[in-house]
C-alpha positions as a printed NumPy array, in Angstrom:
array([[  8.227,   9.653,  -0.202],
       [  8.188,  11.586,  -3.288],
       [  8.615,  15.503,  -3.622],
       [  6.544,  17.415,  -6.386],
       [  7.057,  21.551,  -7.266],
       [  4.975,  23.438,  -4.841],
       [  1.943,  23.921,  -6.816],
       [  1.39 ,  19.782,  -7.155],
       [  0.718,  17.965,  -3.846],
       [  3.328,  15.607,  -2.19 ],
       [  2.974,  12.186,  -3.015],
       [  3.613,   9.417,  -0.891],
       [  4.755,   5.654,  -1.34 ],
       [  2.091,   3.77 ,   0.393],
       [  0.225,   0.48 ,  -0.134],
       [ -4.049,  -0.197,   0.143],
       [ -5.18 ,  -2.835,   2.137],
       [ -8.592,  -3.658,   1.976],
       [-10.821,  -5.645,   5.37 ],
       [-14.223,  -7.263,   5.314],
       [-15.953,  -8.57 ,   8.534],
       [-15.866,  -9.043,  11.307],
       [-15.52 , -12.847,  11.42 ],
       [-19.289, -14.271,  10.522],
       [-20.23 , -11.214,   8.287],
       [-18.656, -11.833,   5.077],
       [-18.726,  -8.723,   2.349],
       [-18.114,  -8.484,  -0.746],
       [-16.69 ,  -4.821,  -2.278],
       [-17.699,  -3.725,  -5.544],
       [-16.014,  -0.663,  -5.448],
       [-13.892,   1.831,  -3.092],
       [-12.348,   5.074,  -4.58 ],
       [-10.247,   7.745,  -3.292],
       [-11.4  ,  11.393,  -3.77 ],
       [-13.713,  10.477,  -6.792],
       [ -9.926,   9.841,  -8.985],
       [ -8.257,   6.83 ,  -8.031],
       [ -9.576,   3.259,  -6.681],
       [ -8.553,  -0.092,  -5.43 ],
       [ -9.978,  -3.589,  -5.769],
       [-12.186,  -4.961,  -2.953],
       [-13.899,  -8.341,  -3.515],
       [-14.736, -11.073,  -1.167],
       [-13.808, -10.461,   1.946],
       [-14.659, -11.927,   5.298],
       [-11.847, -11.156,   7.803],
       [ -9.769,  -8.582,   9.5  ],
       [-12.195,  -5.993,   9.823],
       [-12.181,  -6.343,  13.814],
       [ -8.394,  -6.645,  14.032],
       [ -6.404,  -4.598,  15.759],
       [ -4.742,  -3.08 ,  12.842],
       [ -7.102,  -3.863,  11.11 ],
       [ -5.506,  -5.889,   7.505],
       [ -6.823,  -7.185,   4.586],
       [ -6.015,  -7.827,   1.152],
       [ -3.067,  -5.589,   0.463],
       [ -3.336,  -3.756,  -3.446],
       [  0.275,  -1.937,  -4.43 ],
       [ -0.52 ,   2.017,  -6.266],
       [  1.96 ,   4.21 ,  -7.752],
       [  2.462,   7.424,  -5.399],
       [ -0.348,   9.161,  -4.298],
       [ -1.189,  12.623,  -2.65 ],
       [ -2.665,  11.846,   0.656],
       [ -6.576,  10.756,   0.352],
       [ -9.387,  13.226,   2.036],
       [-12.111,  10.962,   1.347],
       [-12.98 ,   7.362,   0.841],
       [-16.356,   6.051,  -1.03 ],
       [-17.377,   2.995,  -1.041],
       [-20.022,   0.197,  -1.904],
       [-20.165,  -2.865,  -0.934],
       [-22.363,  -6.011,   0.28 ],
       [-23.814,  -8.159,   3.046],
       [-23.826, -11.898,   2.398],
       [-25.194, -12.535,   5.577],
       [-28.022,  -9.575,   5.72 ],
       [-28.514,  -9.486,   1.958],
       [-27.66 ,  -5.901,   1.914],
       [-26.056,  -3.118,  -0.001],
       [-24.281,  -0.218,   1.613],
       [-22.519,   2.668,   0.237],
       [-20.507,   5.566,   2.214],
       [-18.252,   8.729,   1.931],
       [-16.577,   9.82 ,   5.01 ],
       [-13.733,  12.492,   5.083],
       [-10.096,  11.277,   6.046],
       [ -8.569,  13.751,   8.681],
       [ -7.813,  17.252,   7.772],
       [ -4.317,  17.294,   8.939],
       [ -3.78 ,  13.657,   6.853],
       [ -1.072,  15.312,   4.779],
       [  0.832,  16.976,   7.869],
       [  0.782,  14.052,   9.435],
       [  2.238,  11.6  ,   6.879],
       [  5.092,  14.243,   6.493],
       [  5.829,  13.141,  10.272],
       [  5.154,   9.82 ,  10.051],
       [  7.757,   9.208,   6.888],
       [  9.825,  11.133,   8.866],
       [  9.149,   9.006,  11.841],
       [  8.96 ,   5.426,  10.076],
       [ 11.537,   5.756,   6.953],
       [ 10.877,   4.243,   3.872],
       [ 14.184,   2.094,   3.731],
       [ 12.717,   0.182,   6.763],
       [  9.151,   0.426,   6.791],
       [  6.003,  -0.272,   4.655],
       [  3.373,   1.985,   4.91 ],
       [ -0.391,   1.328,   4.282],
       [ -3.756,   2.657,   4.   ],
       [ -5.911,   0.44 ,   5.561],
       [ -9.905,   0.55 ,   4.85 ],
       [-12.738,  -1.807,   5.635],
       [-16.135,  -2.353,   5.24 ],
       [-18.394,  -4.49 ,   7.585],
       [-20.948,  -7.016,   6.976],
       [-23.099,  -4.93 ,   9.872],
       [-22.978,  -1.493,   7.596],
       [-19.721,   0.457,   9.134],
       [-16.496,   1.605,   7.428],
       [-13.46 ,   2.318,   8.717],
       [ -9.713,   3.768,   8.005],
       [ -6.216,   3.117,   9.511],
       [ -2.683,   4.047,   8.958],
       [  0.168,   1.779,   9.629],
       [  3.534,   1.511,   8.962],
       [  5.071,  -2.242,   8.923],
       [  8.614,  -2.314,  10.318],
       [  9.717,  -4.864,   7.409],
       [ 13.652,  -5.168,   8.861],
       [ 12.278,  -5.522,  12.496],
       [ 13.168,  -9.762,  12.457],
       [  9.258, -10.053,  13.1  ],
       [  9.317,  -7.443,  16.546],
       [  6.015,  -6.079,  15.836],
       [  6.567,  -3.549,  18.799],
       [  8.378,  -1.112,  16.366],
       [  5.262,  -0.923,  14.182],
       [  2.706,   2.068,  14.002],
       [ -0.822,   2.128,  13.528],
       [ -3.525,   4.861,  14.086],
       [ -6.983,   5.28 ,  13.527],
       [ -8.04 ,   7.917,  10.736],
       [-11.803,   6.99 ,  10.783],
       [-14.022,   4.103,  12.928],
       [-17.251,   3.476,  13.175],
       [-18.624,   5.154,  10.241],
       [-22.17 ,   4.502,   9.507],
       [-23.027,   3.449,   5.775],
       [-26.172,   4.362,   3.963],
       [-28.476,   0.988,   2.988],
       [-28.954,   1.14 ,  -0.189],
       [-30.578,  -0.681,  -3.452],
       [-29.214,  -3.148,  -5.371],
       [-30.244,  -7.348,  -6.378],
       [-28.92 ,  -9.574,  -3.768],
       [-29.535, -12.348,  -6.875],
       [-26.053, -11.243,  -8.051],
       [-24.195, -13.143,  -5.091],
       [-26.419, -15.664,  -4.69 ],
       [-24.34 , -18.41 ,  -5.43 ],
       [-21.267, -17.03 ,  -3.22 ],
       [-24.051, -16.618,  -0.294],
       [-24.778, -20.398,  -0.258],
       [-21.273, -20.696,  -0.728],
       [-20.651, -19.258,   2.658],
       [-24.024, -21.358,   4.186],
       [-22.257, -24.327,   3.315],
       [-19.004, -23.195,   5.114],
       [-20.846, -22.193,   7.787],
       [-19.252, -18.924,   7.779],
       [-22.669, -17.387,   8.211],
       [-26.056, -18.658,   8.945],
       [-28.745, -18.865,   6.188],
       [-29.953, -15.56 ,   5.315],
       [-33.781, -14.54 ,   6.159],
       [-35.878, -15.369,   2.977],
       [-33.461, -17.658,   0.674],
       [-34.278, -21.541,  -0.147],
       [-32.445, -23.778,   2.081],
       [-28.809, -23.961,   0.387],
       [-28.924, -28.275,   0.08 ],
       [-31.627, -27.445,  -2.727],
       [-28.511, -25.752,  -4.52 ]])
């Protein structure tokens, strides 16, 4: 953790990971940003969304104050949709983390914000802090719901920009070919 002067906000050493899913609803995240200032890379995702943590793509920031709201776009390969969201992180975030550095030390354990946007048009945030000198003993790990089930706005965009990653995916079979494109052999 690192202290500031009392008029600056405490910062904290923590990482981003990002999630995409559930399994069969592959995403891919154009953008996620923390209170309109600071942002980390999404992509193509298409797991860990409907984990418990949920875990993703992990992206390493300098200290940051703790985050009171996530927004967010991102797309549906399998429903050829955009979504975009804002939801508010918990009000007591910032109390809490004090405790939970406290709790889970930095000399023994990694601690991450973990969002993730689903194919199906939710959002979601989690805390967790990885015991990383546990010898793999994943009981001495913490994780906690900040935000689930958060409904994101449809909204436009030109599902031509992925189209080549969406018959991608046919091809895998990760997802079924989506209502209205050209059968994917013809690619």
């Amino acid at each position: 953790m690192v202290t500031a002067c009392s008029s600056e906000a405490r910062k904290y050493d923590f990482a981003v990971s990002v999630a995409g899913g559930p399994k069969g609803w592959p995403v891919w995240v154009e953008d996620i940003t923390f209170d309109g200032t600071w942002s980390a890379r999404g992509g193509s995702l298409r797991g860990g969304y409907d984990h418990i943590p949920p875990g993703g793509g992990v992206v390493g920031i300098s200290p940051k104050p703790a985050p009171r709201t996530v927004q967010a776009r991102w797309f549906s390969f399998r429903t050829q949709t955009f979504y975009e969201v804002t939801f508010s992180l918990p009000d007591d975030l910032d109390g809490n983390l004090r405790q939970w550095y406290r709790d889970y030390p930095l000399d023994d354990y990694n601690h991450t914000l973990i969002v993730g946007f689903s194919g199906k048009g939710e959002a979601l945030a989690w805390w967790e802090a990885f015991c990383n000198t546990c010898n793999y003993d994943r009981s001495h790990d913490f994780h906690i719901p900040l935000a689930e089930n958060v409904v994101a706005e449809v909204v436009e965009g030109n599902p031509a920009w992925y189209e080549d990653i969406t018959y991608q995916h046919v091809r895998e079979g990760t997802i079924p070919l989506p209502p209205g494109m050209a059968d994917s052999s013809a690619k």
